[in-house]
């Protein structure tokens, strides 16, 4: 859309958040707040996306550069109000005469379809300004739409500047607008600071345009939740919840069972296959892909991980790893980053796996730590076994070949290689490589002292 540019207002300090982090970098369902309006503008096909930033500009640019490019950042030195923020974009739009779409970085729930409808309405009416409004039961905090007896919009009044009878007005300004560029920049020059907050309000442009005889129309957001602005941490949690719900419903529509969407937290950009069941109290973060017919949760945290088909992850934490098909993880397992776990593997109770590869059909059932290990196929790790991968200076690898049986309570001191089909005895501290088809025993031999108990008892009765 060459005839539309977008301006995202993001320079405000977000004082009400009580935070050292810029408001627009607070995450909403796993993505920084600002990314939502950028995505929205992109989804509309808008080429020129401008973001107005304030004192924390460098931090924000750096954070956003990981995911977004082709953005024009505009600097607002002092936060003198929303009109002043928009004014800073004028030098970038000197020869532009199309529509300026104003978005607010703190309104992330907005849908593309709503803005499409708004643009459509703006063009159809040949308006100078189109407002996105909503009717809210709890209108407090928002600017209110003022209408005359004929029902025509005459202006917007901010919360702080309302007179008593205006407080009853339920029709609010969402802070999202379409403006004709030329009229917008003329009107902006006429805005003053005569208000309670002594700021240059963008909302004053509407009154100015109307008084000059330009047409202002509005569309009403049918789903008023969409225009919720995030000003406080309470708003942040409310909006996040709405996203989790939205995401859960989208997955359900595609054939995923979510037992309790109110207690399931699926972030954006997650893929889940058909007939997978997600149990309550499960968090699935951005970038995760889960195959079909899996059971995930309850109480699981799946972080940016790829999971195959028919796998079960129960009460466990899995971070940046790859899990195969028909595999069982948990309960109470912790799979740490860069692990690859193959098909039909079992990682059981209280097992920690770090940067390890476990091949098909292997079992690590109980109370084990595997770090920097490579396990072949059908390996069995006895309960309580640990790899001693760290020598105090560096991490060393443990290689366990196909068909190996490690007895219970082994300490496998790396670097170490255990050959195919070999065994280790329970309780061993294995410090040397074991060739194939071999039993490794490394523990002190047992001595039985017969009649010892009797002798001891006699001593005590003397
Ligand atoms: C604004 C509207 C209000 C509307 C509400 C909807 C004005 C005066 N008021 O109020 O009518 O109901 O949004 O959510 O516009 N910003 C800057 N530079 C500044 C000031 C703000 O870039 O100097 C940015 C903020 O970062 C934010 C947006 O503009 O993203 C809105 O500012 P905010 O202070 O949150 O305005 P509200 O009081 O919510
Ligand atoms: Ca706001």
mmCIF file of C-alpha atoms in Angstrom, residues 138-425:
data_model
loop_
_atom_site.group_PDB
_atom_site.id
_atom_site.type_symbol
_atom_site.label_atom_id
_atom_site.label_comp_id
_atom_site.label_asym_id
_atom_site.label_seq_id
_atom_site.Cartn_x
_atom_site.Cartn_y
_atom_site.Cartn_z
ATOM 1 C CA UNK A 138 -15.517 0.907 32.093
ATOM 2 C CA UNK A 139 -14.577 3.982 30.086
ATOM 3 C CA UNK A 140 -12.358 5.516 32.735
ATOM 4 C CA UNK A 141 -8.888 6.469 31.551
ATOM 5 C CA UNK A 142 -9.842 6.864 27.898
ATOM 6 C CA UNK A 143 -10.584 9.985 25.908
ATOM 7 C CA UNK A 144 -14.365 10.349 25.384
ATOM 8 C CA UNK A 145 -16.113 11.066 22.087
ATOM 9 C CA UNK A 146 -18.202 14.234 22.258
ATOM 10 C CA UNK A 147 -21.230 14.476 19.957
ATOM 11 C CA UNK A 148 -23.735 17.277 19.338
ATOM 12 C CA UNK A 149 -27.537 16.967 19.419
ATOM 13 C CA UNK A 150 -27.509 15.668 15.855
ATOM 14 C CA UNK A 151 -25.144 12.904 16.930
ATOM 15 C CA UNK A 152 -22.218 14.376 14.966
ATOM 16 C CA UNK A 153 -18.749 14.114 16.475
ATOM 17 C CA UNK A 154 -17.480 17.484 17.652
ATOM 18 C CA UNK A 155 -14.313 16.466 19.479
ATOM 19 C CA UNK A 156 -12.554 14.237 22.001
ATOM 20 C CA UNK A 157 -11.999 15.102 25.646
ATOM 21 C CA UNK A 158 -9.322 13.397 27.725
ATOM 22 C CA UNK A 159 -10.100 11.805 31.085
ATOM 23 C CA UNK A 160 -8.358 14.561 33.081
ATOM 24 C CA UNK A 161 -10.268 17.310 31.301
ATOM 25 C CA UNK A 162 -13.774 15.868 31.556
ATOM 26 C CA UNK A 163 -16.484 17.832 33.249
ATOM 27 C CA UNK A 164 -18.743 15.801 35.529
ATOM 28 C CA UNK A 165 -21.549 15.035 33.076
ATOM 29 C CA UNK A 166 -19.046 13.927 30.415
ATOM 30 C CA UNK A 167 -17.726 11.213 32.724
ATOM 31 C CA UNK A 168 -20.863 9.224 31.959
ATOM 32 C CA UNK A 169 -19.930 8.957 28.268
ATOM 33 C CA UNK A 170 -19.168 5.355 27.333
ATOM 34 C CA UNK A 171 -17.996 6.007 23.790
ATOM 35 C CA UNK A 172 -14.221 6.163 23.844
ATOM 36 C CA UNK A 173 -11.304 6.972 21.554
ATOM 37 C CA UNK A 174 -9.034 4.002 20.865
ATOM 38 C CA UNK A 175 -6.099 6.227 19.874
ATOM 39 C CA UNK A 176 -6.095 4.645 16.392
ATOM 40 C CA UNK A 177 -6.836 6.938 13.465
ATOM 41 C CA UNK A 178 -6.686 7.432 9.697
ATOM 42 C CA UNK A 179 -5.773 10.971 8.656
ATOM 43 C CA UNK A 180 -5.298 12.622 5.318
ATOM 44 C CA UNK A 181 -1.692 13.651 5.490
ATOM 45 C CA UNK A 182 -2.084 17.251 4.306
ATOM 46 C CA UNK A 183 -4.915 18.195 6.662
ATOM 47 C CA UNK A 184 -3.248 16.380 9.571
ATOM 48 C CA UNK A 185 -0.034 18.386 9.434
ATOM 49 C CA UNK A 186 -1.887 21.693 9.014
ATOM 50 C CA UNK A 187 -4.072 20.961 12.054
ATOM 51 C CA UNK A 188 -1.135 19.725 14.168
ATOM 52 C CA UNK A 189 0.417 23.193 13.995
ATOM 53 C CA UNK A 190 -2.697 24.614 15.633
ATOM 54 C CA UNK A 191 -2.728 22.313 18.680
ATOM 55 C CA UNK A 192 -1.929 23.974 22.008
ATOM 56 C CA UNK A 193 -1.187 22.766 25.536
ATOM 57 C CA UNK A 194 -4.276 24.222 27.197
ATOM 58 C CA UNK A 195 -5.244 21.148 29.148
ATOM 59 C CA UNK A 196 -4.753 19.557 32.535
ATOM 60 C CA UNK A 197 -1.591 17.654 31.526
ATOM 61 C CA UNK A 198 -0.117 20.618 29.591
ATOM 62 C CA UNK A 199 0.533 18.310 26.633
ATOM 63 C CA UNK A 200 -0.041 18.616 22.905
ATOM 64 C CA UNK A 201 -2.933 16.216 22.435
ATOM 65 C CA UNK A 202 -3.437 14.497 19.086
ATOM 66 C CA UNK A 203 -7.086 14.282 20.032
ATOM 67 C CA UNK A 204 -7.348 18.085 19.666
ATOM 68 C CA UNK A 205 -6.710 17.716 15.923
ATOM 69 C CA UNK A 206 -10.207 16.271 15.539
ATOM 70 C CA UNK A 207 -11.915 19.381 16.916
ATOM 71 C CA UNK A 208 -9.695 21.611 14.770
ATOM 72 C CA UNK A 209 -10.514 19.656 11.593
ATOM 73 C CA UNK A 210 -14.253 19.694 12.314
ATOM 74 C CA UNK A 211 -14.215 23.435 12.994
ATOM 75 C CA UNK A 212 -12.462 23.950 9.665
ATOM 76 C CA UNK A 213 -15.252 22.022 7.958
ATOM 77 C CA UNK A 214 -13.368 18.807 7.299
ATOM 78 C CA UNK A 215 -15.216 15.529 7.664
ATOM 79 C CA UNK A 216 -14.486 13.232 10.632
ATOM 80 C CA UNK A 217 -16.205 9.852 10.793
ATOM 81 C CA UNK A 218 -15.787 6.823 13.010
ATOM 82 C CA UNK A 219 -16.109 3.081 13.026
ATOM 83 C CA UNK A 220 -16.947 1.214 16.204
ATOM 84 C CA UNK A 221 -14.857 -1.779 17.207
ATOM 85 C CA UNK A 222 -17.398 -4.591 17.615
ATOM 86 C CA UNK A 223 -15.105 -6.465 19.943
ATOM 87 C CA UNK A 224 -14.240 -3.712 22.391
ATOM 88 C CA UNK A 225 -11.500 -5.842 23.951
ATOM 89 C CA UNK A 226 -9.449 -5.264 20.790
ATOM 90 C CA UNK A 227 -8.751 -1.654 21.609
ATOM 91 C CA UNK A 228 -7.605 -2.217 25.207
ATOM 92 C CA UNK A 229 -4.606 0.007 25.838
ATOM 93 C CA UNK A 230 -1.833 -1.194 28.139
ATOM 94 C CA UNK A 231 -0.948 1.471 30.677
ATOM 95 C CA UNK A 232 -0.482 -0.570 33.850
ATOM 96 C CA UNK A 233 0.670 -4.058 34.797
ATOM 97 C CA UNK A 234 -2.991 -4.944 35.352
ATOM 98 C CA UNK A 235 -3.717 -4.064 31.722
ATOM 99 C CA UNK A 236 -0.676 -6.096 30.676
ATOM 100 C CA UNK A 237 -1.979 -9.226 32.362
ATOM 101 C CA UNK A 238 -5.505 -8.705 31.004
ATOM 102 C CA UNK A 239 -4.259 -8.289 27.422
ATOM 103 C CA UNK A 240 -1.846 -11.228 27.734
ATOM 104 C CA UNK A 241 -4.697 -13.410 28.921
ATOM 105 C CA UNK A 242 -6.762 -12.347 25.908
ATOM 106 C CA UNK A 243 -3.907 -13.405 23.601
ATOM 107 C CA UNK A 244 -3.516 -16.771 25.318
ATOM 108 C CA UNK A 245 -7.225 -17.306 24.853
ATOM 109 C CA UNK A 246 -7.084 -16.221 21.207
ATOM 110 C CA UNK A 247 -4.149 -18.569 20.557
ATOM 111 C CA UNK A 248 -5.805 -21.473 22.382
ATOM 112 C CA UNK A 249 -9.007 -21.065 20.363
ATOM 113 C CA UNK A 250 -7.056 -20.954 17.099
ATOM 114 C CA UNK A 251 -5.345 -24.237 17.971
ATOM 115 C CA UNK A 252 -8.651 -25.792 19.012
ATOM 116 C CA UNK A 253 -10.169 -24.825 15.670
ATOM 117 C CA UNK A 254 -7.329 -26.719 13.997
ATOM 118 C CA UNK A 255 -7.965 -29.896 15.979
ATOM 119 C CA UNK A 256 -5.951 -29.569 19.179
ATOM 120 C CA UNK A 257 -7.655 -30.466 22.476
ATOM 121 C CA UNK A 258 -6.969 -27.922 25.189
ATOM 122 C CA UNK A 259 -8.522 -29.119 28.414
ATOM 123 C CA UNK A 260 -8.608 -25.723 30.130
ATOM 124 C CA UNK A 261 -7.772 -22.726 27.895
ATOM 125 C CA UNK A 262 -7.946 -20.402 30.905
ATOM 126 C CA UNK A 263 -4.960 -22.157 32.437
ATOM 127 C CA UNK A 264 -2.899 -22.876 29.329
ATOM 128 C CA UNK A 265 -0.397 -20.362 28.000
ATOM 129 C CA UNK A 266 0.455 -20.799 24.342
ATOM 130 C CA UNK A 267 2.508 -17.926 22.935
ATOM 131 C CA UNK A 268 2.453 -16.718 19.338
ATOM 132 C CA UNK A 269 4.042 -18.649 16.461
ATOM 133 C CA UNK A 270 3.510 -22.105 17.886
ATOM 134 C CA UNK A 271 2.516 -25.059 15.674
ATOM 135 C CA UNK A 272 0.585 -27.985 17.158
ATOM 136 C CA UNK A 273 -0.599 -31.053 15.218
ATOM 137 C CA UNK A 274 -4.077 -32.589 15.225
ATOM 138 C CA UNK A 275 -5.314 -34.673 18.152
ATOM 139 C CA UNK A 276 -2.620 -33.484 20.480
ATOM 140 C CA UNK A 277 -3.952 -32.882 23.982
ATOM 141 C CA UNK A 278 -2.630 -29.987 26.040
ATOM 142 C CA UNK A 279 -3.301 -30.421 29.752
ATOM 143 C CA UNK A 280 -3.650 -27.473 32.163
ATOM 144 C CA UNK A 281 -0.830 -25.379 33.597
ATOM 145 C CA UNK A 282 1.312 -25.739 30.529
ATOM 146 C CA UNK A 283 3.332 -22.936 28.945
ATOM 147 C CA UNK A 284 4.416 -23.294 25.331
ATOM 148 C CA UNK A 285 6.690 -20.552 24.045
ATOM 149 C CA UNK A 286 7.200 -18.921 20.655
ATOM 150 C CA UNK A 287 8.914 -21.051 18.017
ATOM 151 C CA UNK A 288 7.755 -24.401 19.418
ATOM 152 C CA UNK A 289 6.464 -27.067 17.028
ATOM 153 C CA UNK A 290 4.580 -30.072 18.372
ATOM 154 C CA UNK A 291 3.440 -32.971 16.184
ATOM 155 C CA UNK A 292 0.041 -34.677 16.223
ATOM 156 C CA UNK A 293 -1.316 -37.089 18.857
ATOM 157 C CA UNK A 294 0.994 -35.878 21.630
ATOM 158 C CA UNK A 295 0.051 -35.431 25.277
ATOM 159 C CA UNK A 296 1.647 -32.334 26.753
ATOM 160 C CA UNK A 297 1.283 -31.427 30.434
ATOM 161 C CA UNK A 298 -0.112 -30.979 32.944
ATOM 162 C CA UNK A 299 2.524 -28.673 34.449
ATOM 163 C CA UNK A 300 4.952 -28.501 31.558
ATOM 164 C CA UNK A 301 7.052 -25.680 30.172
ATOM 165 C CA UNK A 302 8.031 -26.214 26.546
ATOM 166 C CA UNK A 303 10.465 -23.549 25.411
ATOM 167 C CA UNK A 304 11.222 -23.116 21.709
ATOM 168 C CA UNK A 305 11.372 -26.853 21.110
ATOM 169 C CA UNK A 306 10.483 -29.249 18.324
ATOM 170 C CA UNK A 307 8.472 -32.292 19.400
ATOM 171 C CA UNK A 308 7.588 -35.240 17.112
ATOM 172 C CA UNK A 309 4.354 -37.249 16.887
ATOM 173 C CA UNK A 310 2.759 -39.314 19.628
ATOM 174 C CA UNK A 311 5.118 -38.061 22.315
ATOM 175 C CA UNK A 312 4.203 -37.576 25.959
ATOM 176 C CA UNK A 313 5.686 -34.790 28.074
ATOM 177 C CA UNK A 314 4.450 -34.816 31.615
ATOM 178 C CA UNK A 315 5.309 -32.274 34.359
ATOM 179 C CA UNK A 316 8.616 -31.363 32.761
ATOM 180 C CA UNK A 317 10.693 -28.480 31.460
ATOM 181 C CA UNK A 318 12.065 -28.760 27.924
ATOM 182 C CA UNK A 319 14.268 -25.964 26.575
ATOM 183 C CA UNK A 320 15.465 -25.359 22.998
ATOM 184 C CA UNK A 321 15.717 -29.041 22.142
ATOM 185 C CA UNK A 322 14.415 -31.602 19.699
ATOM 186 C CA UNK A 323 12.306 -34.533 20.866
ATOM 187 C CA UNK A 324 11.416 -37.437 18.553
ATOM 188 C CA UNK A 325 8.275 -39.517 17.965
ATOM 189 C CA UNK A 326 6.595 -41.820 20.517
ATOM 190 C CA UNK A 327 8.945 -40.642 23.241
ATOM 191 C CA UNK A 328 8.098 -40.293 26.934
ATOM 192 C CA UNK A 329 9.464 -37.427 28.988
ATOM 193 C CA UNK A 330 8.836 -37.007 32.703
ATOM 194 C CA UNK A 331 7.394 -36.657 35.161
ATOM 195 C CA UNK A 332 9.880 -34.151 36.542
ATOM 196 C CA UNK A 333 12.472 -34.214 33.800
ATOM 197 C CA UNK A 334 14.523 -31.217 32.716
ATOM 198 C CA UNK A 335 15.746 -31.256 29.138
ATOM 199 C CA UNK A 336 18.220 -28.396 28.761
ATOM 200 C CA UNK A 337 19.181 -26.580 25.566
ATOM 201 C CA UNK A 338 20.702 -28.255 22.534
ATOM 202 C CA UNK A 339 19.591 -31.748 23.417
ATOM 203 C CA UNK A 340 18.365 -34.132 20.738
ATOM 204 C CA UNK A 341 16.224 -36.977 21.934
ATOM 205 C CA UNK A 342 15.260 -39.598 19.373
ATOM 206 C CA UNK A 343 12.206 -41.770 18.798
ATOM 207 C CA UNK A 344 10.780 -44.180 21.378
ATOM 208 C CA UNK A 345 13.088 -42.901 24.089
ATOM 209 C CA UNK A 346 12.134 -42.821 27.736
ATOM 210 C CA UNK A 347 13.455 -40.024 29.964
ATOM 211 C CA UNK A 348 11.883 -40.546 33.329
ATOM 212 C CA UNK A 349 11.575 -39.180 36.835
ATOM 213 C CA UNK A 350 14.095 -36.602 38.049
ATOM 214 C CA UNK A 351 16.355 -36.806 35.036
ATOM 215 C CA UNK A 352 18.371 -33.841 33.787
ATOM 216 C CA UNK A 353 19.714 -33.930 30.248
ATOM 217 C CA UNK A 354 22.067 -31.206 29.001
ATOM 218 C CA UNK A 355 23.381 -30.819 25.445
ATOM 219 C CA UNK A 356 23.126 -34.558 24.861
ATOM 220 C CA UNK A 357 22.036 -36.866 22.062
ATOM 221 C CA UNK A 358 19.951 -39.911 22.919
ATOM 222 C CA UNK A 359 19.241 -42.326 20.082
ATOM 223 C CA UNK A 360 16.176 -44.467 19.389
ATOM 224 C CA UNK A 361 14.815 -46.811 22.035
ATOM 225 C CA UNK A 362 17.140 -45.770 24.875
ATOM 226 C CA UNK A 363 15.963 -45.522 28.471
ATOM 227 C CA UNK A 364 17.073 -43.076 31.135
ATOM 228 C CA UNK A 365 14.480 -43.908 33.724
ATOM 229 C CA UNK A 366 15.345 -42.417 37.088
ATOM 230 C CA UNK A 367 17.422 -39.859 38.979
ATOM 231 C CA UNK A 368 20.092 -39.284 36.365
ATOM 232 C CA UNK A 369 22.235 -36.452 34.997
ATOM 233 C CA UNK A 370 23.473 -36.665 31.418
ATOM 234 C CA UNK A 371 25.647 -33.759 30.277
ATOM 235 C CA UNK A 372 27.526 -33.602 26.952
ATOM 236 C CA UNK A 373 26.687 -37.259 26.388
ATOM 237 C CA UNK A 374 25.984 -39.208 23.208
ATOM 238 C CA UNK A 375 23.924 -42.344 23.668
ATOM 239 C CA UNK A 376 23.445 -44.910 20.909
ATOM 240 C CA UNK A 377 20.340 -47.031 20.319
ATOM 241 C CA UNK A 378 18.747 -49.164 23.037
ATOM 242 C CA UNK A 379 21.027 -47.974 25.803
ATOM 243 C CA UNK A 380 19.809 -48.476 29.360
ATOM 244 C CA UNK A 381 21.007 -46.094 32.036
ATOM 245 C CA UNK A 382 20.550 -47.402 35.581
ATOM 246 C CA UNK A 383 18.943 -45.288 38.285
ATOM 247 C CA UNK A 384 21.100 -42.658 39.931
ATOM 248 C CA UNK A 385 23.771 -42.556 37.230
ATOM 249 C CA UNK A 386 25.578 -39.330 36.472
ATOM 250 C CA UNK A 387 28.049 -38.207 33.853
ATOM 251 C CA UNK A 388 30.898 -36.278 35.471
ATOM 252 C CA UNK A 389 31.291 -33.998 32.458
ATOM 253 C CA UNK A 390 33.013 -31.043 34.116
ATOM 254 C CA UNK A 391 36.589 -31.297 35.353
ATOM 255 C CA UNK A 392 36.575 -27.856 36.903
ATOM 256 C CA UNK A 393 37.927 -26.220 33.747
ATOM 257 C CA UNK A 394 36.146 -27.646 30.737
ATOM 258 C CA UNK A 395 33.248 -29.858 29.710
ATOM 259 C CA UNK A 396 34.142 -33.359 28.465
ATOM 260 C CA UNK A 397 32.081 -35.788 26.387
ATOM 261 C CA UNK A 398 30.741 -39.215 27.308
ATOM 262 C CA UNK A 399 30.042 -41.611 24.441
ATOM 263 C CA UNK A 400 27.898 -44.647 25.122
ATOM 264 C CA UNK A 401 27.468 -46.955 22.127
ATOM 265 C CA UNK A 402 24.414 -49.021 21.047
ATOM 266 C CA UNK A 403 23.038 -51.637 23.412
ATOM 267 C CA UNK A 404 25.097 -50.604 26.466
ATOM 268 C CA UNK A 405 23.714 -51.319 29.938
ATOM 269 C CA UNK A 406 24.902 -48.949 32.639
ATOM 270 C CA UNK A 407 24.256 -50.321 36.129
ATOM 271 C CA UNK A 408 22.610 -48.226 38.813
ATOM 272 C CA UNK A 409 24.448 -45.472 40.622
ATOM 273 C CA UNK A 410 27.387 -45.146 38.251
ATOM 274 C CA UNK A 411 29.661 -42.130 38.035
ATOM 275 C CA UNK A 412 30.860 -41.903 34.430
ATOM 276 C CA UNK A 413 33.961 -39.706 34.510
ATOM 277 C CA UNK A 414 34.386 -37.971 31.145
ATOM 278 C CA UNK A 415 36.004 -38.018 28.660
ATOM 279 C CA UNK A 416 34.831 -41.575 28.278
ATOM 280 C CA UNK A 417 33.747 -44.070 25.633
ATOM 281 C CA UNK A 418 31.835 -47.247 26.404
ATOM 282 C CA UNK A 419 31.824 -49.796 23.558
ATOM 283 C CA UNK A 420 28.805 -51.486 22.016
ATOM 284 C CA UNK A 421 26.841 -54.045 24.065
ATOM 285 C CA UNK A 422 29.016 -53.555 27.135
ATOM 286 C CA UNK A 423 27.885 -53.503 30.766
ATOM 287 C CA UNK A 424 28.977 -51.640 33.837
ATOM 288 C CA UNK A 425 28.429 -52.975 37.332
#
